[in-house]
Tab-separated table of C-alpha atoms in Angstrom:
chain	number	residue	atom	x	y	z
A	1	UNK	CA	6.387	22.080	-14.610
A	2	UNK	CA	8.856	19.661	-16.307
A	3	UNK	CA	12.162	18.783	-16.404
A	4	UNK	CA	13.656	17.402	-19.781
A	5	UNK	CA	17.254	16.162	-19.823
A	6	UNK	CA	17.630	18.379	-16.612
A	7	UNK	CA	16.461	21.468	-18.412
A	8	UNK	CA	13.339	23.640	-17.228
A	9	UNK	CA	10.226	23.564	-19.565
A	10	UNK	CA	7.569	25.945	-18.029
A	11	UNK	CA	4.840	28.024	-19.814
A	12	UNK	CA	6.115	26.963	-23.532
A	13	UNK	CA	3.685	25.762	-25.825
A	14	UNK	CA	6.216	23.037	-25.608
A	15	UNK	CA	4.815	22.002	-22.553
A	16	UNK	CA	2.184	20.045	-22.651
A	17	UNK	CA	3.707	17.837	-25.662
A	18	UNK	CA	7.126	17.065	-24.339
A	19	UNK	CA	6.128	13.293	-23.726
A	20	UNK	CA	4.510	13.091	-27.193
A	21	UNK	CA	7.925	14.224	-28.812
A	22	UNK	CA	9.857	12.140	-26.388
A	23	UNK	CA	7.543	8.671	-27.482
A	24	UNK	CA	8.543	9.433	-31.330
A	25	UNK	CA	11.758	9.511	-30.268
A	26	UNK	CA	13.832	6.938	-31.639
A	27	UNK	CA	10.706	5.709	-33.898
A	28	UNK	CA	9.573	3.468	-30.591
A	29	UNK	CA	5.767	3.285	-30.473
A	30	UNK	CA	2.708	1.779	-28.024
A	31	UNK	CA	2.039	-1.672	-28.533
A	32	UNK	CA	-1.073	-2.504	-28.211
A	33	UNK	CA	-0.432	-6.291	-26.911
A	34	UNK	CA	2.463	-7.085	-24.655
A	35	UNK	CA	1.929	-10.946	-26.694
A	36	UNK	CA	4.143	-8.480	-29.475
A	37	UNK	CA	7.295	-9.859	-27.746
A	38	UNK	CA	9.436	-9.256	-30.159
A	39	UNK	CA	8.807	-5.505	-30.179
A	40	UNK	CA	8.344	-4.733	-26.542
A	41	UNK	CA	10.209	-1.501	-26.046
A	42	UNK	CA	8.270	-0.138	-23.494
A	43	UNK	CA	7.633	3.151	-21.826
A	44	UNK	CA	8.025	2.980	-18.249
A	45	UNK	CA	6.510	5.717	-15.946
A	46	UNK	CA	8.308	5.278	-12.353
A	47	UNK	CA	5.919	6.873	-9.457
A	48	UNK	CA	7.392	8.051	-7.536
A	49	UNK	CA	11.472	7.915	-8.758
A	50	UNK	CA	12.451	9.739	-5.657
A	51	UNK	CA	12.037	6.913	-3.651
A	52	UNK	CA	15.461	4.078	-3.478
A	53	UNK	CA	13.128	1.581	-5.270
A	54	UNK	CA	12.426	3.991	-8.297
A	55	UNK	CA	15.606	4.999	-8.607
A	56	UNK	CA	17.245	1.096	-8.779
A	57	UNK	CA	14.175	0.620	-11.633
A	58	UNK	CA	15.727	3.628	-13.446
A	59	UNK	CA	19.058	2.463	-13.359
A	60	UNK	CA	18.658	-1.167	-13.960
A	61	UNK	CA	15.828	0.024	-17.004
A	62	UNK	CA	19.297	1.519	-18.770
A	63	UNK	CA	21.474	-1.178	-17.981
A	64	UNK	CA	18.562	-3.871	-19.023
A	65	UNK	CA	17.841	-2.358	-22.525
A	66	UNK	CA	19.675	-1.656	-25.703
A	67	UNK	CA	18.680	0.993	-27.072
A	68	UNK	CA	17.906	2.572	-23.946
A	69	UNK	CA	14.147	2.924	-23.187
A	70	UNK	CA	11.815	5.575	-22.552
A	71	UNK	CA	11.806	6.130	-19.022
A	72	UNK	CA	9.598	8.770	-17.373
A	73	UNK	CA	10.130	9.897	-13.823
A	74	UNK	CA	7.421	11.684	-11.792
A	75	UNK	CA	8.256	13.498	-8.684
A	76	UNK	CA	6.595	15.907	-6.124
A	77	UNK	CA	9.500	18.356	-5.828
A	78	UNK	CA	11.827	19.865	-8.530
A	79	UNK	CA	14.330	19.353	-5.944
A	80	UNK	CA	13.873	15.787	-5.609
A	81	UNK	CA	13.937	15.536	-9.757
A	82	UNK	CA	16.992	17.508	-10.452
A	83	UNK	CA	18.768	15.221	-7.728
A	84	UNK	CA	18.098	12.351	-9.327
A	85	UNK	CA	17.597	13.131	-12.811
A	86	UNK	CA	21.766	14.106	-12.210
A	87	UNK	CA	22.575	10.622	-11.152
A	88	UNK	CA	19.972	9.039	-12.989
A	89	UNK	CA	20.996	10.025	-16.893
A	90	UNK	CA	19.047	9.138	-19.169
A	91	UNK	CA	15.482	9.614	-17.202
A	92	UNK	CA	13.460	12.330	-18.241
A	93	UNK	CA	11.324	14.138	-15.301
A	94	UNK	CA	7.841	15.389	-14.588
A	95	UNK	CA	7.688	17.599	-11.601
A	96	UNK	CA	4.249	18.474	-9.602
A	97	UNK	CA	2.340	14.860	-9.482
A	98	UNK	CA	0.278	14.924	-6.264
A	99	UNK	CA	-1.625	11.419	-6.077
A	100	UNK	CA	-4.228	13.679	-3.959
A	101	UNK	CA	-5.124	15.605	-7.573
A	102	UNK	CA	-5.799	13.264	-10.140
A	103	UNK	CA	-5.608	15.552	-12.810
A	104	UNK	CA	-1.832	16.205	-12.133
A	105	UNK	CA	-0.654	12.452	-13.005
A	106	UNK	CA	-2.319	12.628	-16.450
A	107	UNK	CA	1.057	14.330	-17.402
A	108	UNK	CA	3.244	11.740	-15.672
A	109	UNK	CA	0.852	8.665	-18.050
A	110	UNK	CA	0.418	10.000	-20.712
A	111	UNK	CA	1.396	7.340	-23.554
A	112	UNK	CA	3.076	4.851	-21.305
A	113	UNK	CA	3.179	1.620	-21.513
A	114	UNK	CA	4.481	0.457	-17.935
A	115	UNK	CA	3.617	2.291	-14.254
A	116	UNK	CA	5.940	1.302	-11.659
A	117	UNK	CA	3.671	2.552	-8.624
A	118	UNK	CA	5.977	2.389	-5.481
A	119	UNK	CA	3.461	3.566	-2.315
A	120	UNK	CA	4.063	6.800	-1.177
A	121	UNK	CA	5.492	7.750	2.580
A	122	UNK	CA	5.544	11.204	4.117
A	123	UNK	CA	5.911	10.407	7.568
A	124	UNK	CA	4.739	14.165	8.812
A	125	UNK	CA	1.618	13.007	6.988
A	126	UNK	CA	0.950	10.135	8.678
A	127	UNK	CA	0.018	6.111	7.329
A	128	UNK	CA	-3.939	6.581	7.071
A	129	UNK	CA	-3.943	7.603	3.586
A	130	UNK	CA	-1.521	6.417	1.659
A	131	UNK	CA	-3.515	3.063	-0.220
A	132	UNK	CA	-5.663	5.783	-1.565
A	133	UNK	CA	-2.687	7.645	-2.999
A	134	UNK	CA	-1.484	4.537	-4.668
A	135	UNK	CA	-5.270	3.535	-6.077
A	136	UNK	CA	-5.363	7.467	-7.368
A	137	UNK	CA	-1.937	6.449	-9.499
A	138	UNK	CA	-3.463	3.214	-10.594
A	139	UNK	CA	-6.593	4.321	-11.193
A	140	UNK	CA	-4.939	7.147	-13.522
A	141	UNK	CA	-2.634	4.228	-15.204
A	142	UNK	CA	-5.881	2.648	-16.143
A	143	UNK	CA	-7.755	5.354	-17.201
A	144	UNK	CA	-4.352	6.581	-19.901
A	145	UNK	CA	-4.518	2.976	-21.418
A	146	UNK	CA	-1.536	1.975	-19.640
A	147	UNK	CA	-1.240	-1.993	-20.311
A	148	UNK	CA	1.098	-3.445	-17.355
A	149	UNK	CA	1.449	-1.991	-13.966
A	150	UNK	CA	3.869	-3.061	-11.576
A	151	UNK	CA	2.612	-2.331	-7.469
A	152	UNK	CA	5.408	-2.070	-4.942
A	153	UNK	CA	3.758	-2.804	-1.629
A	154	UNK	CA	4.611	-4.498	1.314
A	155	UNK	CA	5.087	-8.300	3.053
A	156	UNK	CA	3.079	-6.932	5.890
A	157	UNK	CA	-0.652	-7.600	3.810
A	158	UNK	CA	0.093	-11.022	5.566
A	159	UNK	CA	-1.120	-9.945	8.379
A	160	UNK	CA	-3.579	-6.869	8.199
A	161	UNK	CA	-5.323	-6.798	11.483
A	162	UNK	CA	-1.912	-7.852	13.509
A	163	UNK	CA	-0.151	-4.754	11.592
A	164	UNK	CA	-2.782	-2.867	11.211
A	165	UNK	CA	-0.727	0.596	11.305
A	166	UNK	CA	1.317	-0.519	8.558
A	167	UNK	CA	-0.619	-3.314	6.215
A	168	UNK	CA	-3.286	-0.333	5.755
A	169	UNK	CA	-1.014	1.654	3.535
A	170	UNK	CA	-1.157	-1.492	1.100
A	171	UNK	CA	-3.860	-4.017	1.528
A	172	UNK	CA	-6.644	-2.372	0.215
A	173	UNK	CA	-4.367	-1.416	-2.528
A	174	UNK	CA	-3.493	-5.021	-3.001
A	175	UNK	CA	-7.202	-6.212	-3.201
A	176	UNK	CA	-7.887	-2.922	-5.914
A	177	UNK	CA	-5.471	-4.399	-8.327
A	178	UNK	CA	-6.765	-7.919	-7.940
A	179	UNK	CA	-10.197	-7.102	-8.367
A	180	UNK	CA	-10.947	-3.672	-9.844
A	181	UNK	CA	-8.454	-3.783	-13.096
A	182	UNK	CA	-10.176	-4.553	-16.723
A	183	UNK	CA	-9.150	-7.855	-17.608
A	184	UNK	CA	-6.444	-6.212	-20.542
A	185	UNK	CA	-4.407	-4.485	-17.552
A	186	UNK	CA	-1.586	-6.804	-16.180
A	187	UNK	CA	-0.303	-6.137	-12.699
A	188	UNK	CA	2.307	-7.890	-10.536
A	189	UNK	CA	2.682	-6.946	-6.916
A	190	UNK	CA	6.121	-6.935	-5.238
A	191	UNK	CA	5.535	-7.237	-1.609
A	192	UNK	CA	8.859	-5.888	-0.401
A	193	UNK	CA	10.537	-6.964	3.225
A	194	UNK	CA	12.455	-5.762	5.922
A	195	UNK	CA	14.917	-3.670	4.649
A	196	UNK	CA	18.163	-3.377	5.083
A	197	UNK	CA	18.229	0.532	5.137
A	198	UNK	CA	16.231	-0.150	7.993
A	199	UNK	CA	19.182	-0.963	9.884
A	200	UNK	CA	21.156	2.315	8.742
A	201	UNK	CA	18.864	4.138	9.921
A	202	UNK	CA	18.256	2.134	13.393
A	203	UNK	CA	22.236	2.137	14.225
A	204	UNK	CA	24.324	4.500	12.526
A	205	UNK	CA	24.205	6.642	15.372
A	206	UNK	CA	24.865	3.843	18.071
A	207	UNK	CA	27.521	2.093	15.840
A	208	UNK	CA	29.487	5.382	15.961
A	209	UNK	CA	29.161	6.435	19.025
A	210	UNK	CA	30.023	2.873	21.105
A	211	UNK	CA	30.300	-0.028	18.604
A	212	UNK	CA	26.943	-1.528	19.768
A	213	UNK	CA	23.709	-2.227	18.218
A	214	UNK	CA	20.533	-1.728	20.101
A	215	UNK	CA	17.078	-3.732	19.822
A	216	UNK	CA	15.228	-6.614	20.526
A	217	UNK	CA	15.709	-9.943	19.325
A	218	UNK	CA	14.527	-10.583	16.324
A	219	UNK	CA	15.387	-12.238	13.419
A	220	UNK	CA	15.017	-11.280	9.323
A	221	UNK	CA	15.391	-11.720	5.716
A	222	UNK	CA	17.002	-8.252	5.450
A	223	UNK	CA	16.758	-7.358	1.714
A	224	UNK	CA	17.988	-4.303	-0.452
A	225	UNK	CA	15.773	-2.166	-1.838
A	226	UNK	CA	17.720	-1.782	-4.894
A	227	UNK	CA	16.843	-5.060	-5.790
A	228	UNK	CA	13.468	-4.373	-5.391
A	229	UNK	CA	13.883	-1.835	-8.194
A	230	UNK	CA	15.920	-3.762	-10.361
A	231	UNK	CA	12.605	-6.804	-10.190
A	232	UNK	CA	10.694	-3.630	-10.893
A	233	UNK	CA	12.414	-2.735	-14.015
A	234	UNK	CA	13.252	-6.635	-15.326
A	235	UNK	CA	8.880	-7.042	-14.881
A	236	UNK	CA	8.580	-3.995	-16.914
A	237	UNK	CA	11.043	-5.585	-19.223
A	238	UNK	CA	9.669	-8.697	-20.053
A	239	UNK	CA	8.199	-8.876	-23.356
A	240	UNK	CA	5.466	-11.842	-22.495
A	241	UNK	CA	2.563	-11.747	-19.449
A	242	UNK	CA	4.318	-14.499	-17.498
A	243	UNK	CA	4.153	-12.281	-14.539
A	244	UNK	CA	0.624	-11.193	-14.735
A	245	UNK	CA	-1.523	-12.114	-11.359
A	246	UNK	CA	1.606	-12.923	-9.483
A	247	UNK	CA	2.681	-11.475	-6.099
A	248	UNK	CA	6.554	-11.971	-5.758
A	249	UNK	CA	7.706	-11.596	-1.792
A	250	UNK	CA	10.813	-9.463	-1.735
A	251	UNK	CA	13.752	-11.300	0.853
A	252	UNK	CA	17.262	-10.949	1.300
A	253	UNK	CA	19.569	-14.140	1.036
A	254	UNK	CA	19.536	-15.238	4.174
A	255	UNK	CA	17.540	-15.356	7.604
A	256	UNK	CA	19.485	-12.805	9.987
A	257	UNK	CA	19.528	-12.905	13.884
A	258	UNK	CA	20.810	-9.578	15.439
A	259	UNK	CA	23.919	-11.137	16.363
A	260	UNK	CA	24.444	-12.043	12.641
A	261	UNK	CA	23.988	-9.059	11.823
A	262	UNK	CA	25.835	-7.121	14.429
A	263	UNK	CA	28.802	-9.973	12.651
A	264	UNK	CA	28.370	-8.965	9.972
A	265	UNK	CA	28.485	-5.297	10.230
A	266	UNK	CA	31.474	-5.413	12.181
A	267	UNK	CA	33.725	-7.417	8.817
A	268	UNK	CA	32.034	-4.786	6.481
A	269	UNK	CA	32.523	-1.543	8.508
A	270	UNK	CA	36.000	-3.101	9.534
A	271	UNK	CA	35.027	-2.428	13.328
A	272	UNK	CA	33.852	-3.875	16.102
A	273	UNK	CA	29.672	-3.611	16.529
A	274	UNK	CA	28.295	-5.430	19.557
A	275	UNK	CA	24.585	-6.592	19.755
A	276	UNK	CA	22.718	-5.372	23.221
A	277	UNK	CA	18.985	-6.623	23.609
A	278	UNK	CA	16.906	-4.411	24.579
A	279	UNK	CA	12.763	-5.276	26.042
A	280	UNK	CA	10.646	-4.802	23.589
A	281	UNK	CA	9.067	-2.409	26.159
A	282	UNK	CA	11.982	-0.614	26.545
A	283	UNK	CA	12.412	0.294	22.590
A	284	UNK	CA	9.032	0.743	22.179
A	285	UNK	CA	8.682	2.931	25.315
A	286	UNK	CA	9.180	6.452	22.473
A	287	UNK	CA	7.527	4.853	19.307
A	288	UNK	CA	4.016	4.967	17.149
A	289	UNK	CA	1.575	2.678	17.944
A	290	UNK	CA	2.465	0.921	14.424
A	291	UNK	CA	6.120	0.566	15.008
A	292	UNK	CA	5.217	-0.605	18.378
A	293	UNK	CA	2.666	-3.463	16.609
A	294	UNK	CA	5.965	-4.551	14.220
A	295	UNK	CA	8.633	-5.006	16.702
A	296	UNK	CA	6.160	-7.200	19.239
A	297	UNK	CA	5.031	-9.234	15.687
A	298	UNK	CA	8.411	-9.548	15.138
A	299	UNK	CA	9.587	-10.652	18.433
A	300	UNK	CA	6.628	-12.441	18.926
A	301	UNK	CA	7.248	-14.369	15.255
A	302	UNK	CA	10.604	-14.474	14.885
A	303	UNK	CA	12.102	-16.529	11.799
A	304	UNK	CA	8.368	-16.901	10.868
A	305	UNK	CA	7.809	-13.571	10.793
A	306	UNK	CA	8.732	-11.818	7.875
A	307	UNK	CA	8.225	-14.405	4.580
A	308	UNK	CA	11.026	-15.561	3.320
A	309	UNK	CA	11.528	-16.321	-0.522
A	310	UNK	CA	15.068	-15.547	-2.157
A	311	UNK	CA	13.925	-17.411	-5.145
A	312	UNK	CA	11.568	-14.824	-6.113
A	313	UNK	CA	14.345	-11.955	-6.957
A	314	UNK	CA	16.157	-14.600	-8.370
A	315	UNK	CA	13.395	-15.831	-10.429
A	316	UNK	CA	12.735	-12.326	-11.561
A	317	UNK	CA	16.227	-11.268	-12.369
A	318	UNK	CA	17.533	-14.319	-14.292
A	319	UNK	CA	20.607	-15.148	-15.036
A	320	UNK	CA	21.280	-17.146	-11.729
A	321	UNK	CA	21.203	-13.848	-9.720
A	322	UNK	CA	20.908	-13.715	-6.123
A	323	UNK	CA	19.566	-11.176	-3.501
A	324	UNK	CA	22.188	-8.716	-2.400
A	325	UNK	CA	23.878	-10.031	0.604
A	326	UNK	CA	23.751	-7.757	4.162
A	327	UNK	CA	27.450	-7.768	3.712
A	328	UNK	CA	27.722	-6.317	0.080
A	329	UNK	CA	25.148	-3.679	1.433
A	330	UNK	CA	26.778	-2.945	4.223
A	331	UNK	CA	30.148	-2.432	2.445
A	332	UNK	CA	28.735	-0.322	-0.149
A	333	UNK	CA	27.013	2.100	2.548
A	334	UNK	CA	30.701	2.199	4.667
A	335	UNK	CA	30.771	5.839	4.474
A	336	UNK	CA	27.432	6.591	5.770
A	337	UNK	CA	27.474	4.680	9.024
């Protein structure tokens, strides 16, 4: 099934040639070398665009590029595509990929240029399998002669046996791009961090029922997944192979205690939030054995824990921009907590 330009295409003879008439579309065409800087106009698959991160590489692919490019973006529920397709114009959609049948992402690569693979969650599903979803999608780039691909995985790789229950949903994916790609594929991995979303998720409920924030003490680089799409798109961008072989680590601005952040919440949600430790046993007592192995890491680790490099988003993004402060995040999600 496909969406074009938020229209149903199903059983046409149409069908199977949509992305074909979409890639002669404004006379752009598949470079064979990404050295052809100067006519790099690239066709970017996002997998999945559902997610926050594809969704920030959608947008910031039309803001980025003049004209706009070809942007293709694969989801698992027509739901989940007309959703975003609506706030995401521009974006054309393929509905039905399932990274557990090959044979439906052939649609979703077909005469691409760029695959943005962010790694799939389903938490009903569970962690176990999810590195072998992502190889499927890369392995599928690889095989449709896509040239650059661009992995969205995860800062805990660090430490694979320590975080076992999460690292497994990206190291082995990690060590597939590094060793199993031809040598003509480019790849870049952005490990991403701790995420500020995180924290929405953690305290909205708390927040508005007392003012107070519950956990243990920890502290992190929070960062915003948006700008983990927007380095997604600006790598998918860039005309040369600069990035090729690199792994960029994904931080916020700043190094965050939960007191700073319970500060900072309270000038951005213009209310008081109070920070209240709790054991780690205590939070843990109700959790999954790998949220249980984070929060000790991360009590355990503190500052060290989670890597900290804000010059990598800025280094991506150019133009002397920084990560997205808690506080601008915070401000801009004001109606949701």
């Amino acid at each position: 099934m496909w969406l074009l330009s938020g229209r149903r295409v199903v059983g046409s003879p149409m069908e199977g040639c949509v992305w074909r008439l979409l890639a002669g579309f404004g006379a752009r065409r598949c470079l064979g070398s990404v050295a052809a800087a100067a006519e790099w106009e690239p066709r970017v698959s996002i997998m999945t665009a559902s997610s926050e991160t594809g969704k920030a590489c959608a947008f910031e692919l039309l803001a980025r590029s003049h004209p706009s490019p070809l942007i293709r973006g694969c989801f698992r529920s027509e739901i989940k595509a007309i959703q975003v397709t609506a706030a995401v114009r521009g974006m054309d959609a393929v509905v039905g990929m399932d990274a557990f049948r090959p044979s439906s992402l052939t649609s979703c690569l077909e005469g691409v240029d760029v695959a943005v693979v962010v790694t799939p969650f389903d938490a009903t599903r569970g962690f176990e399998r999810d590195s072998e979803l992502s190889e499927n999608m890369i392995h599928a780039a690889v095989t449709a002669g896509v040239r650059r691909i661009i992995y969205v995985g995860s800062w805990t790789v660090k430490e694979p046996q320590r975080l076992h229950g999460i690292a497994q949903r990206f190291y082995s994916t990690e060590n597939y791009l590094k060793h199993e790609l031809p040598d003509d594929v480019e790849w870049t991995v952005l490990r991403g961090g701790y995420f500020m979303n995180n924290f929405l998720h953690l305290f909205k409920d708390s927040i508005r029922a007392d003012g107070v924030i519950r956990f243990p003490k920890i502290m992190v680089p929070a960062v915003d997944t948006r700008d983990i799409g927007r380095c997604a798109a600006a790598l998918a961008l860039e005309p040369t192979d600069v990035h090729h072989g690199k792994v960029y680590h994904m931080s916020g601005p700043v190094v965050l205690s939960m007191q700073d952040i319970a500060d900072v919440l309270s000038r951005a949600l213009r209310t008081k939030v109070r920070f209240e430790e709790l054991s780690v046993d205590a939070w843990c007592a109700d959790k999954i054995p790998a949220l249980v192995e984070l929060v000790q890491y991360l009590v355990k680790e503190q500052a060290l824990a989670v890597p900290f490099h804000p010059e990598h988003i800025s280094q991506i993004l150019g133009g002397g921009e920084d990560p997205t402060s808690l506080e601008v995040w915070a401000k801009e999600h004001r109606a949701v907590f």
